[in-house]
mmCIF file with all atom_site columns, C-alpha atoms in Angstrom:
data_model
loop_
_atom_site.group_PDB
_atom_site.id
_atom_site.type_symbol
_atom_site.label_atom_id
_atom_site.label_alt_id
_atom_site.label_comp_id
_atom_site.label_asym_id
_atom_site.label_entity_id
_atom_site.label_seq_id
_atom_site.pdbx_PDB_ins_code
_atom_site.Cartn_x
_atom_site.Cartn_y
_atom_site.Cartn_z
_atom_site.occupancy
_atom_site.B_iso_or_equiv
_atom_site.pdbx_formal_charge
_atom_site.auth_seq_id
_atom_site.auth_comp_id
_atom_site.auth_asym_id
_atom_site.auth_atom_id
_atom_site.pdbx_PDB_model_num
ATOM 1   C CA . MET A 1 1   ? 86.754  75.276 76.297  1.00 0.00 ? 6   MET A CA 1
ATOM 2   C CA . SER A 1 2   ? 87.463  76.064 79.983  1.00 0.00 ? 7   SER A CA 1
ATOM 3   C CA . PHE A 1 3   ? 90.331  76.342 82.127  1.00 0.00 ? 8   PHE A CA 1
ATOM 4   C CA . LEU A 1 4   ? 89.627  72.992 83.706  1.00 0.00 ? 9   LEU A CA 1
ATOM 5   C CA . ASP A 1 5   ? 88.927  71.191 80.597  1.00 0.00 ? 10  ASP A CA 1
ATOM 6   C CA . ARG A 1 6   ? 92.062  72.792 79.040  1.00 0.00 ? 11  ARG A CA 1
ATOM 7   C CA . LEU A 1 7   ? 93.995  71.435 82.352  1.00 0.00 ? 12  LEU A CA 1
ATOM 8   C CA . ALA A 1 8   ? 92.633  67.837 82.049  1.00 0.00 ? 13  ALA A CA 1
ATOM 9   C CA . ALA A 1 9   ? 93.629  67.729 78.522  1.00 0.00 ? 14  ALA A CA 1
ATOM 10  C CA . ILE A 1 10  ? 96.728  69.353 79.393  1.00 0.00 ? 15  ILE A CA 1
ATOM 11  C CA . GLN A 1 11  ? 97.315  66.137 81.821  1.00 0.00 ? 16  GLN A CA 1
ATOM 12  C CA . GLN A 1 12  ? 96.094  63.086 80.209  1.00 0.00 ? 17  GLN A CA 1
ATOM 13  C CA . GLN A 1 13  ? 98.311  64.558 77.237  1.00 0.00 ? 18  GLN A CA 1
ATOM 14  C CA . LYS A 1 14  ? 101.520 64.568 79.009  1.00 0.00 ? 19  LYS A CA 1
ATOM 15  C CA . GLN A 1 15  ? 100.153 62.552 81.622  1.00 0.00 ? 20  GLN A CA 1
ATOM 16  C CA . SER A 1 16  ? 101.692 64.546 84.489  1.00 0.00 ? 21  SER A CA 1
ATOM 17  C CA . ARG A 1 17  ? 100.314 66.646 87.010  1.00 0.00 ? 22  ARG A CA 1
ATOM 18  C CA . LEU A 1 18  ? 103.479 68.619 87.248  1.00 0.00 ? 23  LEU A CA 1
ATOM 19  C CA . CYS A 1 19  ? 103.226 72.631 88.074  1.00 0.00 ? 24  CYS A CA 1
ATOM 20  C CA . VAL A 1 20  ? 106.922 74.503 87.955  1.00 0.00 ? 25  VAL A CA 1
ATOM 21  C CA . GLY A 1 21  ? 107.487 77.650 89.648  1.00 0.00 ? 26  GLY A CA 1
ATOM 22  C CA . LEU A 1 22  ? 109.121 80.367 87.773  1.00 0.00 ? 27  LEU A CA 1
ATOM 23  C CA . ASP A 1 23  ? 111.136 82.153 90.759  1.00 0.00 ? 28  ASP A CA 1
ATOM 24  C CA . PRO A 1 24  ? 114.127 83.877 89.585  1.00 0.00 ? 29  PRO A CA 1
ATOM 25  C CA . ASP A 1 25  ? 115.878 85.573 92.831  1.00 0.00 ? 30  ASP A CA 1
ATOM 26  C CA . PRO A 1 26  ? 119.780 86.469 91.274  1.00 0.00 ? 31  PRO A CA 1
ATOM 27  C CA . ALA A 1 27  ? 120.855 84.768 94.680  1.00 0.00 ? 32  ALA A CA 1
ATOM 28  C CA . ARG A 1 28  ? 119.964 82.120 93.937  1.00 0.00 ? 33  ARG A CA 1
ATOM 29  C CA . PHE A 1 29  ? 121.412 81.957 89.831  1.00 0.00 ? 34  PHE A CA 1
ATOM 30  C CA . PRO A 1 30  ? 124.240 79.668 89.016  1.00 0.00 ? 35  PRO A CA 1
ATOM 31  C CA . SER A 1 31  ? 127.446 81.857 87.779  1.00 0.00 ? 36  SER A CA 1
ATOM 32  C CA . PHE A 1 32  ? 127.297 81.101 84.257  1.00 0.00 ? 37  PHE A CA 1
ATOM 33  C CA . LEU A 1 33  ? 124.425 82.979 84.431  1.00 0.00 ? 38  LEU A CA 1
ATOM 34  C CA . LEU A 1 34  ? 125.364 86.546 85.815  1.00 0.00 ? 39  LEU A CA 1
ATOM 35  C CA . GLY A 1 35  ? 128.211 88.092 84.591  1.00 0.00 ? 40  GLY A CA 1
ATOM 36  C CA . ASP A 1 36  ? 128.125 91.187 81.885  1.00 0.00 ? 41  ASP A CA 1
ATOM 37  C CA . HIS A 1 37  ? 124.007 90.713 81.984  1.00 0.00 ? 42  HIS A CA 1
ATOM 38  C CA . SER A 1 38  ? 121.599 92.723 83.631  1.00 0.00 ? 43  SER A CA 1
ATOM 39  C CA . LEU A 1 39  ? 120.049 91.265 86.711  1.00 0.00 ? 44  LEU A CA 1
ATOM 40  C CA . ALA A 1 40  ? 116.586 90.865 84.316  1.00 0.00 ? 45  ALA A CA 1
ATOM 41  C CA . ALA A 1 41  ? 118.880 89.458 81.250  1.00 0.00 ? 46  ALA A CA 1
ATOM 42  C CA . SER A 1 42  ? 119.985 87.209 83.967  1.00 0.00 ? 47  SER A CA 1
ATOM 43  C CA . ALA A 1 43  ? 116.184 85.981 84.699  1.00 0.00 ? 48  ALA A CA 1
ATOM 44  C CA . MET A 1 44  ? 115.153 85.459 81.163  1.00 0.00 ? 49  MET A CA 1
ATOM 45  C CA . ARG A 1 45  ? 117.343 82.928 80.406  1.00 0.00 ? 50  ARG A CA 1
ATOM 46  C CA . PHE A 1 46  ? 117.020 81.304 84.139  1.00 0.00 ? 51  PHE A CA 1
ATOM 47  C CA . ASN A 1 47  ? 113.863 80.817 83.142  1.00 0.00 ? 52  ASN A CA 1
ATOM 48  C CA . ALA A 1 48  ? 114.262 79.965 79.699  1.00 0.00 ? 53  ALA A CA 1
ATOM 49  C CA . ALA A 1 49  ? 116.175 77.332 80.759  1.00 0.00 ? 54  ALA A CA 1
ATOM 50  C CA . ILE A 1 50  ? 113.816 76.306 83.061  1.00 0.00 ? 55  ILE A CA 1
ATOM 51  C CA . ILE A 1 51  ? 111.707 75.825 80.334  1.00 0.00 ? 56  ILE A CA 1
ATOM 52  C CA . GLU A 1 52  ? 113.601 74.327 78.292  1.00 0.00 ? 57  GLU A CA 1
ATOM 53  C CA . ALA A 1 53  ? 114.337 71.574 80.787  1.00 0.00 ? 58  ALA A CA 1
ATOM 54  C CA . THR A 1 54  ? 110.688 70.764 81.878  1.00 0.00 ? 59  THR A CA 1
ATOM 55  C CA . ALA A 1 55  ? 108.047 71.479 79.040  1.00 0.00 ? 60  ALA A CA 1
ATOM 56  C CA . PRO A 1 56  ? 107.497 68.403 77.779  1.00 0.00 ? 61  PRO A CA 1
ATOM 57  C CA . LEU A 1 57  ? 106.720 67.296 81.397  1.00 0.00 ? 62  LEU A CA 1
ATOM 58  C CA . ALA A 1 58  ? 104.479 70.600 82.656  1.00 0.00 ? 63  ALA A CA 1
ATOM 59  C CA . CYS A 1 59  ? 101.271 71.497 82.819  1.00 0.00 ? 64  CYS A CA 1
ATOM 60  C CA . ALA A 1 60  ? 101.071 74.777 84.178  1.00 0.00 ? 65  ALA A CA 1
ATOM 61  C CA . PHE A 1 61  ? 104.184 76.741 84.892  1.00 0.00 ? 66  PHE A CA 1
ATOM 62  C CA . LYS A 1 62  ? 103.850 79.804 87.687  1.00 0.00 ? 67  LYS A CA 1
ATOM 63  C CA . LEU A 1 63  ? 105.537 82.824 87.731  1.00 0.00 ? 68  LEU A CA 1
ATOM 64  C CA . ASN A 1 64  ? 105.317 84.349 91.374  1.00 0.00 ? 69  ASN A CA 1
ATOM 65  C CA . LEU A 1 65  ? 105.049 88.518 90.730  1.00 0.00 ? 70  LEU A CA 1
ATOM 66  C CA . ALA A 1 66  ? 106.668 89.482 93.340  1.00 0.00 ? 71  ALA A CA 1
ATOM 67  C CA . PHE A 1 67  ? 110.219 88.259 91.688  1.00 0.00 ? 72  PHE A CA 1
ATOM 68  C CA . TYR A 1 68  ? 109.508 90.195 88.538  1.00 0.00 ? 73  TYR A CA 1
ATOM 69  C CA . GLU A 1 69  ? 108.397 93.181 90.429  1.00 0.00 ? 74  GLU A CA 1
ATOM 70  C CA . ASN A 1 70  ? 111.904 93.248 92.361  1.00 0.00 ? 75  ASN A CA 1
ATOM 71  C CA . PHE A 1 71  ? 113.490 93.807 88.364  1.00 0.00 ? 76  PHE A CA 1
ATOM 72  C CA . GLY A 1 72  ? 111.897 97.062 88.246  1.00 0.00 ? 77  GLY A CA 1
ATOM 73  C CA . ARG A 1 73  ? 111.154 98.234 84.973  1.00 0.00 ? 78  ARG A CA 1
ATOM 74  C CA . GLU A 1 74  ? 112.203 95.721 83.098  1.00 0.00 ? 79  GLU A CA 1
ATOM 75  C CA . GLY A 1 75  ? 110.069 92.943 85.174  1.00 0.00 ? 80  GLY A CA 1
ATOM 76  C CA . PRO A 1 76  ? 106.929 93.239 83.043  1.00 0.00 ? 81  PRO A CA 1
ATOM 77  C CA . ARG A 1 77  ? 109.167 92.266 80.252  1.00 0.00 ? 82  ARG A CA 1
ATOM 78  C CA . VAL A 1 78  ? 110.671 90.105 81.806  1.00 0.00 ? 83  VAL A CA 1
ATOM 79  C CA . ILE A 1 79  ? 106.951 88.366 82.449  1.00 0.00 ? 84  ILE A CA 1
ATOM 80  C CA . ASP A 1 80  ? 106.471 88.546 79.312  1.00 0.00 ? 85  ASP A CA 1
ATOM 81  C CA . GLU A 1 81  ? 109.496 87.283 77.426  1.00 0.00 ? 86  GLU A CA 1
ATOM 82  C CA . THR A 1 82  ? 108.753 84.496 80.148  1.00 0.00 ? 87  THR A CA 1
ATOM 83  C CA . LEU A 1 83  ? 105.237 83.584 79.377  1.00 0.00 ? 88  LEU A CA 1
ATOM 84  C CA . ASP A 1 84  ? 106.768 84.566 75.217  1.00 0.00 ? 89  ASP A CA 1
ATOM 85  C CA . ARG A 1 85  ? 108.696 80.752 75.962  1.00 0.00 ? 90  ARG A CA 1
ATOM 86  C CA . ILE A 1 86  ? 105.900 78.898 77.652  1.00 0.00 ? 91  ILE A CA 1
ATOM 87  C CA . PRO A 1 87  ? 104.574 75.919 75.168  1.00 0.00 ? 92  PRO A CA 1
ATOM 88  C CA . SER A 1 88  ? 101.640 76.530 73.315  1.00 0.00 ? 93  SER A CA 1
ATOM 89  C CA . ASP A 1 89  ? 100.375 73.671 75.284  1.00 0.00 ? 94  ASP A CA 1
ATOM 90  C CA . THR A 1 90  ? 100.626 75.006 79.049  1.00 0.00 ? 95  THR A CA 1
ATOM 91  C CA . LEU A 1 91  ? 98.999  76.679 81.532  1.00 0.00 ? 96  LEU A CA 1
ATOM 92  C CA . ALA A 1 92  ? 100.800 79.893 82.962  1.00 0.00 ? 97  ALA A CA 1
ATOM 93  C CA . ILE A 1 93  ? 99.743  81.491 86.343  1.00 0.00 ? 98  ILE A CA 1
ATOM 94  C CA . ALA A 1 94  ? 100.292 84.570 88.317  1.00 0.00 ? 99  ALA A CA 1
ATOM 95  C CA . ASP A 1 95  ? 100.719 83.688 91.550  1.00 0.00 ? 100 ASP A CA 1
ATOM 96  C CA . GLY A 1 96  ? 100.473 87.083 93.119  1.00 0.00 ? 101 GLY A CA 1
ATOM 97  C CA . LYS A 1 97  ? 98.098  86.809 95.493  1.00 0.00 ? 102 LYS A CA 1
ATOM 98  C CA . ARG A 1 98  ? 96.570  89.844 94.878  1.00 0.00 ? 103 ARG A CA 1
ATOM 99  C CA . ALA A 1 99  ? 94.038  91.392 97.540  1.00 0.00 ? 104 ALA A CA 1
ATOM 100 C CA . ASP A 1 100 ? 92.090  95.014 97.093  1.00 0.00 ? 105 ASP A CA 1
ATOM 101 C CA . ILE A 1 101 ? 89.287  95.946 96.060  1.00 0.00 ? 106 ILE A CA 1
ATOM 102 C CA . GLY A 1 102 ? 86.918  98.638 93.881  1.00 0.00 ? 107 GLY A CA 1
ATOM 103 C CA . ASN A 1 103 ? 89.147  99.836 91.151  1.00 0.00 ? 108 ASN A CA 1
ATOM 104 C CA . SER A 1 104 ? 92.818  98.195 92.405  1.00 0.00 ? 109 SER A CA 1
ATOM 105 C CA . ALA A 1 105 ? 91.248  94.710 92.649  1.00 0.00 ? 110 ALA A CA 1
ATOM 106 C CA . ARG A 1 106 ? 89.889  95.688 88.847  1.00 0.00 ? 111 ARG A CA 1
ATOM 107 C CA . PHE A 1 107 ? 93.561  96.928 87.342  1.00 0.00 ? 112 PHE A CA 1
ATOM 108 C CA . TYR A 1 108 ? 95.172  94.322 88.663  1.00 0.00 ? 113 TYR A CA 1
ATOM 109 C CA . ALA A 1 109 ? 92.106  91.506 87.024  1.00 0.00 ? 114 ALA A CA 1
ATOM 110 C CA . ALA A 1 110 ? 92.846  93.526 84.097  1.00 0.00 ? 115 ALA A CA 1
ATOM 111 C CA . ALA A 1 111 ? 96.904  93.531 84.442  1.00 0.00 ? 116 ALA A CA 1
ATOM 112 C CA . THR A 1 112 ? 96.814  89.526 84.986  1.00 0.00 ? 117 THR A CA 1
ATOM 113 C CA . PHE A 1 113 ? 94.173  88.559 82.015  1.00 0.00 ? 118 PHE A CA 1
ATOM 114 C CA . LYS A 1 114 ? 93.877  90.944 79.690  1.00 0.00 ? 119 LYS A CA 1
ATOM 115 C CA . ARG A 1 115 ? 98.255  93.002 79.921  1.00 0.00 ? 120 ARG A CA 1
ATOM 116 C CA . HIS A 1 116 ? 99.073  89.305 80.149  1.00 0.00 ? 121 HIS A CA 1
ATOM 117 C CA . ASP A 1 117 ? 97.265  87.143 79.590  1.00 0.00 ? 122 ASP A CA 1
ATOM 118 C CA . PHE A 1 118 ? 97.790  84.246 81.602  1.00 0.00 ? 123 PHE A CA 1
ATOM 119 C CA . ASP A 1 119 ? 95.854  81.517 82.463  1.00 0.00 ? 124 ASP A CA 1
ATOM 120 C CA . ALA A 1 120 ? 95.263  81.964 85.628  1.00 0.00 ? 125 ALA A CA 1
ATOM 121 C CA . CYS A 1 121 ? 96.321  83.899 89.057  1.00 0.00 ? 126 CYS A CA 1
ATOM 122 C CA . THR A 1 122 ? 96.215  83.475 93.120  1.00 0.00 ? 127 THR A CA 1
ATOM 123 C CA . ILE A 1 123 ? 94.567  85.770 95.229  1.00 0.00 ? 128 ILE A CA 1
ATOM 124 C CA . SER A 1 124 ? 94.180  86.489 98.968  1.00 0.00 ? 129 SER A CA 1
ATOM 125 C CA . PRO A 1 125 ? 89.867  86.690 99.471  1.00 0.00 ? 130 PRO A CA 1
ATOM 126 C CA . TYR A 1 126 ? 90.430  88.280 102.641 1.00 0.00 ? 131 TYR A CA 1
ATOM 127 C CA . MET A 1 127 ? 88.729  91.379 101.887 1.00 0.00 ? 132 MET A CA 1
ATOM 128 C CA . GLY A 1 128 ? 85.946  89.413 101.009 1.00 0.00 ? 133 GLY A CA 1
ATOM 129 C CA . ARG A 1 129 ? 84.013  89.010 98.030  1.00 0.00 ? 134 ARG A CA 1
ATOM 130 C CA . ASP A 1 130 ? 84.200  92.563 96.189  1.00 0.00 ? 135 ASP A CA 1
ATOM 131 C CA . ALA A 1 131 ? 87.501  91.872 96.296  1.00 0.00 ? 136 ALA A CA 1
ATOM 132 C CA . ALA A 1 132 ? 87.651  88.574 94.335  1.00 0.00 ? 137 ALA A CA 1
ATOM 133 C CA . GLU A 1 133 ? 84.817  90.074 91.647  1.00 0.00 ? 138 GLU A CA 1
ATOM 134 C CA . SER A 1 134 ? 87.067  91.457 89.410  1.00 0.00 ? 139 SER A CA 1
ATOM 135 C CA . PHE A 1 135 ? 88.915  88.136 88.908  1.00 0.00 ? 140 PHE A CA 1
ATOM 136 C CA . LEU A 1 136 ? 86.116  86.246 88.561  1.00 0.00 ? 141 LEU A CA 1
ATOM 137 C CA . GLY A 1 137 ? 84.610  87.724 85.889  1.00 0.00 ? 142 GLY A CA 1
ATOM 138 C CA . TYR A 1 138 ? 87.030  85.569 82.999  1.00 0.00 ? 143 TYR A CA 1
ATOM 139 C CA . GLU A 1 139 ? 85.071  83.304 82.090  1.00 0.00 ? 144 GLU A CA 1
ATOM 140 C CA . ASP A 1 140 ? 87.834  81.434 80.155  1.00 0.00 ? 145 ASP A CA 1
ATOM 141 C CA . LYS A 1 141 ? 90.660  81.597 83.190  1.00 0.00 ? 146 LYS A CA 1
ATOM 142 C CA . ALA A 1 142 ? 91.162  80.820 86.494  1.00 0.00 ? 147 ALA A CA 1
ATOM 143 C CA . VAL A 1 143 ? 91.977  81.793 90.196  1.00 0.00 ? 148 VAL A CA 1
ATOM 144 C CA . PHE A 1 144 ? 93.239  79.777 92.570  1.00 0.00 ? 149 PHE A CA 1
ATOM 145 C CA . VAL A 1 145 ? 92.236  81.296 96.239  1.00 0.00 ? 150 VAL A CA 1
ATOM 146 C CA . LEU A 1 146 ? 94.501  81.547 98.918  1.00 0.00 ? 151 LEU A CA 1
ATOM 147 C CA . THR A 1 147 ? 92.815  79.982 102.125 1.00 0.00 ? 152 THR A CA 1
ATOM 148 C CA . ARG A 1 148 ? 96.243  78.132 104.192 1.00 0.00 ? 153 ARG A CA 1
ATOM 149 C CA . THR A 1 149 ? 99.885  79.080 103.749 1.00 0.00 ? 154 THR A CA 1
ATOM 150 C CA . THR A 1 150 ? 102.898 76.849 104.018 1.00 0.00 ? 155 THR A CA 1
ATOM 151 C CA . ASN A 1 151 ? 104.311 79.700 106.496 1.00 0.00 ? 156 ASN A CA 1
ATOM 152 C CA . ALA A 1 152 ? 105.447 79.333 109.769 1.00 0.00 ? 157 ALA A CA 1
ATOM 153 C CA . SER A 1 153 ? 103.161 81.495 111.334 1.00 0.00 ? 158 SER A CA 1
ATOM 154 C CA . ALA A 1 154 ? 100.422 81.336 109.426 1.00 0.00 ? 159 ALA A CA 1
ATOM 155 C CA . GLY A 1 155 ? 98.531  79.076 111.889 1.00 0.00 ? 160 GLY A CA 1
ATOM 156 C CA . ALA A 1 156 ? 98.443  82.370 114.574 1.00 0.00 ? 161 ALA A CA 1
ATOM 157 C CA . LEU A 1 157 ? 95.817  83.845 112.137 1.00 0.00 ? 162 LEU A CA 1
ATOM 158 C CA . GLN A 1 158 ? 94.554  81.222 110.024 1.00 0.00 ? 163 GLN A CA 1
ATOM 159 C CA . GLN A 1 159 ? 93.953  78.938 112.640 1.00 0.00 ? 164 GLN A CA 1
ATOM 160 C CA . LEU A 1 160 ? 92.082  80.848 115.653 1.00 0.00 ? 165 LEU A CA 1
ATOM 161 C CA . GLU A 1 161 ? 89.166  80.109 116.234 1.00 0.00 ? 166 GLU A CA 1
ATOM 162 C CA . ALA A 1 162 ? 86.795  83.180 117.353 1.00 0.00 ? 167 ALA A CA 1
ATOM 163 C CA . THR A 1 163 ? 85.774  82.485 121.143 1.00 0.00 ? 168 THR A CA 1
ATOM 164 C CA . ASP A 1 164 ? 86.735  85.690 122.887 1.00 0.00 ? 169 ASP A CA 1
ATOM 165 C CA . PRO A 1 165 ? 83.803  88.089 123.158 1.00 0.00 ? 170 PRO A CA 1
ATOM 166 C CA . GLU A 1 166 ? 86.340  90.981 122.964 1.00 0.00 ? 171 GLU A CA 1
ATOM 167 C CA . ASP A 1 167 ? 87.211  89.071 119.154 1.00 0.00 ? 172 ASP A CA 1
ATOM 168 C CA . GLY A 1 168 ? 85.701  90.504 115.969 1.00 0.00 ? 173 GLY A CA 1
ATOM 169 C CA . ASP A 1 169 ? 83.324  88.095 113.699 1.00 0.00 ? 174 ASP A CA 1
ATOM 170 C CA . ASP A 1 170 ? 86.330  87.797 111.580 1.00 0.00 ? 175 ASP A CA 1
ATOM 171 C CA . GLY A 1 171 ? 88.234  85.672 114.901 1.00 0.00 ? 176 GLY A CA 1
ATOM 172 C CA . VAL A 1 172 ? 91.083  88.361 115.014 1.00 0.00 ? 177 VAL A CA 1
ATOM 173 C CA . PRO A 1 173 ? 91.531  89.591 118.641 1.00 0.00 ? 178 PRO A CA 1
ATOM 174 C CA . ARG A 1 174 ? 90.856  93.102 119.276 1.00 0.00 ? 179 ARG A CA 1
ATOM 175 C CA . PRO A 1 175 ? 93.700  94.837 121.246 1.00 0.00 ? 180 PRO A CA 1
#
């Protein structure tokens, strides 16, 4: 079954469209999660509590990979343990906004879809189609292509019009 078919079935079953972000920031953990535990263990407890509380309505959980990479060697384990806790009737999205070419893109895609078995991921298309192709080869997976971001300075580049002859074809001003 395709990603979109699975998503539609989950939305119908749960009568919801909720996607829950799992972004374990130790600075925002409740004090009861800290203490004698490692930050990675606290992150796992944090994620477990959120998953348990939201699973009945959640159609998907989105893990922002930067938060997990911050845990160093324990990061991949926290990702795996988090994915193990996500109910089988719920999708898992890797929010990594990956953007690279060649072997790097191929390994990012394999880590996302084979190593961790996410259902979908986010990528940045800035480097062109060949940066996306490694991700697009997984037929039962989905790729969300970043087209507009919400950060305050995003419009400086994302809404730039290429009208100056000194600008490149990509609309990026040249020095």
